[in-house]
Amino acid sequence: MTPTSAETFSHDTVLLHETVAALQVADGVYVDGTFGRGGHSRLLLEQLGPTGQLVVVDKDPQAIAAAHELAEQDARVSVCHVSFADLKTQLQQRDLAGRVNGILLDLGVSSPQLDDASRGFSFRADGPLDMRMDPTSGVSAAQWLMHVGEADLANVLFRYGDERYSRRIARAIVRARGEAPITTTLQLADIVSKAHPAWERHKHPATRSFQAIRIHINAELADLEALLADCVELLAPGGRLAVITFHSLEDRLVKQFIREQEQGPELPPGLPILEAEIPRTMKKVGKPIKASAAEVQGNIRSRSATLRVAEKL
């Protein structure tokens, strides 16, 4: 039987105290753009003043079920079942745009999503090949693999998974689907494994392909780019953005965004303008933060996490 409870699968919140501390929580407006099971939100609420507001956002219906339970217990919480790419619209409707004191993003796939075989994110147990963070919308990975062109598939595997053998794997997938539909996680993992000529030590040969397909199916990088483009407008002066990334593609986007906001727009050479007059919008706060050795020992999934923080000027 497929588990339906929001609490069936546990989740160890990554960089919990470091992230909430970086937001400098007071009596203001905060956004948890990736609620998950609410680890960051619950600690944030402990520090939030009595008149503060916390807007929690998630694509996943199971995460939203947990968010509604929290909202029933705490009137400061409001819930949005959307992608964080749509955060601007949600905050405008609440008259909160430009008044937000902190935005938190914990990117990637959550432990409950990975551990639930019925979601189709992992090859550790067999399940339907879905991979959607919101199973109620869009196309599943199985549906996409039925019709995607070989060249487009290879490009996704290379771009989002950094898969050296993307063409070879794409060819194998297209050949296999011609014999039978690819509908389960272990079926896809087996096809990729057999096509992969150079298995990495301590890494399943399908790891990169599964990551790439998941990122594509959920438009993860496009959603991140959309939120970053809006966050300066959404934050109040002094408001902070805290983003936890888990792979280089996400981290590069966040790092470049913060750098661009710090440097300001590119100006024509020789323009008579003082350094202090350059219109900069944000500044980075401290250095990137990684999980401690103790956290990694207790939660191996935290080993690739990187926290970056910026503040609106």
PDB file of N, CA and C in Angstrom, residues 207-241:
ATOM      1  N   THR A 207      23.464   7.346 -11.346  1.00  0.00           N
ATOM      2  CA  THR A 207      23.273   8.515 -10.488  1.00  0.00           C
ATOM      3  C   THR A 207      23.142   9.800 -11.298  1.00  0.00           C
ATOM      4  N   ARG A 208      24.072  10.022 -12.197  1.00  0.00           N
ATOM      5  CA  ARG A 208      24.065  11.268 -12.966  1.00  0.00           C
ATOM      6  C   ARG A 208      22.844  11.357 -13.887  1.00  0.00           C
ATOM      7  N   SER A 209      22.471  10.251 -14.481  1.00  0.00           N
ATOM      8  CA  SER A 209      21.315  10.249 -15.386  1.00  0.00           C
ATOM      9  C   SER A 209      20.026  10.530 -14.629  1.00  0.00           C
ATOM     10  N   PHE A 210      19.867   9.917 -13.451  1.00  0.00           N
ATOM     11  CA  PHE A 210      18.662  10.160 -12.655  1.00  0.00           C
ATOM     12  C   PHE A 210      18.605  11.625 -12.219  1.00  0.00           C
ATOM     13  N   GLN A 211      19.733  12.178 -11.810  1.00  0.00           N
ATOM     14  CA  GLN A 211      19.751  13.589 -11.422  1.00  0.00           C
ATOM     15  C   GLN A 211      19.343  14.473 -12.591  1.00  0.00           C
ATOM     16  N   ALA A 212      19.899  14.206 -13.754  1.00  0.00           N
ATOM     17  CA  ALA A 212      19.629  15.041 -14.925  1.00  0.00           C
ATOM     18  C   ALA A 212      18.159  15.000 -15.316  1.00  0.00           C
ATOM     19  N   ILE A 213      17.599  13.802 -15.363  1.00  0.00           N
ATOM     20  CA  ILE A 213      16.188  13.661 -15.754  1.00  0.00           C
ATOM     21  C   ILE A 213      15.290  14.337 -14.738  1.00  0.00           C
ATOM     22  N   ARG A 214      15.601  14.183 -13.448  1.00  0.00           N
ATOM     23  CA  ARG A 214      14.796  14.817 -12.395  1.00  0.00           C
ATOM     24  C   ARG A 214      14.826  16.334 -12.517  1.00  0.00           C
ATOM     25  N   ILE A 215      16.009  16.901 -12.736  1.00  0.00           N
ATOM     26  CA  ILE A 215      16.131  18.353 -12.870  1.00  0.00           C
ATOM     27  C   ILE A 215      15.318  18.853 -14.057  1.00  0.00           C
ATOM     28  N   HIS A 216      15.376  18.103 -15.155  1.00  0.00           N
ATOM     29  CA  HIS A 216      14.618  18.510 -16.341  1.00  0.00           C
ATOM     30  C   HIS A 216      13.119  18.409 -16.108  1.00  0.00           C
ATOM     31  N   ILE A 217      12.661  17.298 -15.571  1.00  0.00           N
ATOM     32  CA  ILE A 217      11.224  17.077 -15.370  1.00  0.00           C
ATOM     33  C   ILE A 217      10.627  18.164 -14.483  1.00  0.00           C
ATOM     34  N   ASN A 218      11.369  18.618 -13.482  1.00  0.00           N
ATOM     35  CA  ASN A 218      10.859  19.592 -12.519  1.00  0.00           C
ATOM     36  C   ASN A 218      11.276  21.032 -12.811  1.00  0.00           C
ATOM     37  N   ALA A 219      11.972  21.248 -13.931  1.00  0.00           N
ATOM     38  CA  ALA A 219      12.421  22.590 -14.305  1.00  0.00           C
ATOM     39  C   ALA A 219      13.124  23.279 -13.137  1.00  0.00           C
ATOM     40  N   GLU A 220      13.978  22.522 -12.459  1.00  0.00           N
ATOM     41  CA  GLU A 220      14.564  23.020 -11.213  1.00  0.00           C
ATOM     42  C   GLU A 220      15.441  24.251 -11.406  1.00  0.00           C
ATOM     43  N   LEU A 221      16.267  24.251 -12.440  1.00  0.00           N
ATOM     44  CA  LEU A 221      17.159  25.395 -12.636  1.00  0.00           C
ATOM     45  C   LEU A 221      16.398  26.608 -13.152  1.00  0.00           C
ATOM     46  N   ALA A 222      15.406  26.384 -13.997  1.00  0.00           N
ATOM     47  CA  ALA A 222      14.578  27.495 -14.481  1.00  0.00           C
ATOM     48  C   ALA A 222      13.815  28.141 -13.327  1.00  0.00           C
ATOM     49  N   ASP A 223      13.294  27.316 -12.420  1.00  0.00           N
ATOM     50  CA  ASP A 223      12.594  27.847 -11.247  1.00  0.00           C
ATOM     51  C   ASP A 223      13.539  28.670 -10.372  1.00  0.00           C
ATOM     52  N   LEU A 224      14.757  28.177 -10.178  1.00  0.00           N
ATOM     53  CA  LEU A 224      15.735  28.895  -9.366  1.00  0.00           C
ATOM     54  C   LEU A 224      16.089  30.234 -10.004  1.00  0.00           C
ATOM     55  N   GLU A 225      16.309  30.234 -11.318  1.00  0.00           N
ATOM     56  CA  GLU A 225      16.626  31.481 -12.008  1.00  0.00           C
ATOM     57  C   GLU A 225      15.490  32.496 -11.867  1.00  0.00           C
ATOM     58  N   ALA A 226      14.254  32.015 -11.950  1.00  0.00           N
ATOM     59  CA  ALA A 226      13.103  32.908 -11.827  1.00  0.00           C
ATOM     60  C   ALA A 226      13.027  33.529 -10.437  1.00  0.00           C
ATOM     61  N   LEU A 227      13.249  32.722  -9.406  1.00  0.00           N
ATOM     62  CA  LEU A 227      13.206  33.249  -8.041  1.00  0.00           C
ATOM     63  C   LEU A 227      14.333  34.243  -7.791  1.00  0.00           C
ATOM     64  N   LEU A 228      15.528  33.924  -8.246  1.00  0.00           N
ATOM     65  CA  LEU A 228      16.655  34.834  -8.050  1.00  0.00           C
ATOM     66  C   LEU A 228      16.401  36.181  -8.730  1.00  0.00           C
ATOM     67  N   ALA A 229      15.789  36.132  -9.913  1.00  0.00           N
ATOM     68  CA  ALA A 229      15.496  37.361 -10.636  1.00  0.00           C
ATOM     69  C   ALA A 229      14.513  38.250  -9.876  1.00  0.00           C
ATOM     70  N   ASP A 230      13.651  37.642  -9.063  1.00  0.00           N
ATOM     71  CA  ASP A 230      12.615  38.386  -8.337  1.00  0.00           C
ATOM     72  C   ASP A 230      13.010  38.781  -6.925  1.00  0.00           C
ATOM     73  N   CYS A 231      14.009  38.116  -6.350  1.00  0.00           N
ATOM     74  CA  CYS A 231      14.196  38.238  -4.897  1.00  0.00           C
ATOM     75  C   CYS A 231      14.625  39.632  -4.458  1.00  0.00           C
ATOM     76  N   VAL A 232      15.372  40.357  -5.288  1.00  0.00           N
ATOM     77  CA  VAL A 232      15.767  41.711  -4.887  1.00  0.00           C
ATOM     78  C   VAL A 232      14.538  42.590  -4.709  1.00  0.00           C
ATOM     79  N   GLU A 233      13.581  42.450  -5.628  1.00  0.00           N
ATOM     80  CA  GLU A 233      12.344  43.223  -5.545  1.00  0.00           C
ATOM     81  C   GLU A 233      11.494  42.800  -4.351  1.00  0.00           C
ATOM     82  N   LEU A 234      11.564  41.521  -3.976  1.00  0.00           N
ATOM     83  CA  LEU A 234      10.718  41.016  -2.903  1.00  0.00           C
ATOM     84  C   LEU A 234      11.248  41.350  -1.520  1.00  0.00           C
ATOM     85  N   LEU A 235      12.579  41.418  -1.385  1.00  0.00           N
ATOM     86  CA  LEU A 235      13.188  41.644  -0.074  1.00  0.00           C
ATOM     87  C   LEU A 235      13.102  43.113   0.337  1.00  0.00           C
ATOM     88  N   ALA A 236      12.967  43.332   1.624  1.00  0.00           N
ATOM     89  CA  ALA A 236      13.089  44.670   2.192  1.00  0.00           C
ATOM     90  C   ALA A 236      14.575  45.012   2.318  1.00  0.00           C
ATOM     91  N   PRO A 237      14.938  46.301   2.390  1.00  0.00           N
ATOM     92  CA  PRO A 237      16.343  46.647   2.647  1.00  0.00           C
ATOM     93  C   PRO A 237      16.844  45.953   3.912  1.00  0.00           C
ATOM     94  N   GLY A 238      17.991  45.313   3.820  1.00  0.00           N
ATOM     95  CA  GLY A 238      18.523  44.545   4.937  1.00  0.00           C
ATOM     96  C   GLY A 238      18.013  43.123   4.988  1.00  0.00           C
ATOM     97  N   GLY A 239      17.027  42.798   4.129  1.00  0.00           N
ATOM     98  CA  GLY A 239      16.514  41.435   4.077  1.00  0.00           C
ATOM     99  C   GLY A 239      17.553  40.483   3.497  1.00  0.00           C
ATOM    100  N   ARG A 240      17.446  39.225   3.894  1.00  0.00           N
ATOM    101  CA  ARG A 240      18.479  38.263   3.505  1.00  0.00           C
ATOM    102  C   ARG A 240      17.928  37.094   2.687  1.00  0.00           C
ATOM    103  N   LEU A 241      18.770  36.620   1.800  1.00  0.00           N
ATOM    104  CA  LEU A 241      18.505  35.423   1.000  1.00  0.00           C
ATOM    105  C   LEU A 241      19.487  34.348   1.429  1.00  0.00           C
TER     106      LEU A 241
END
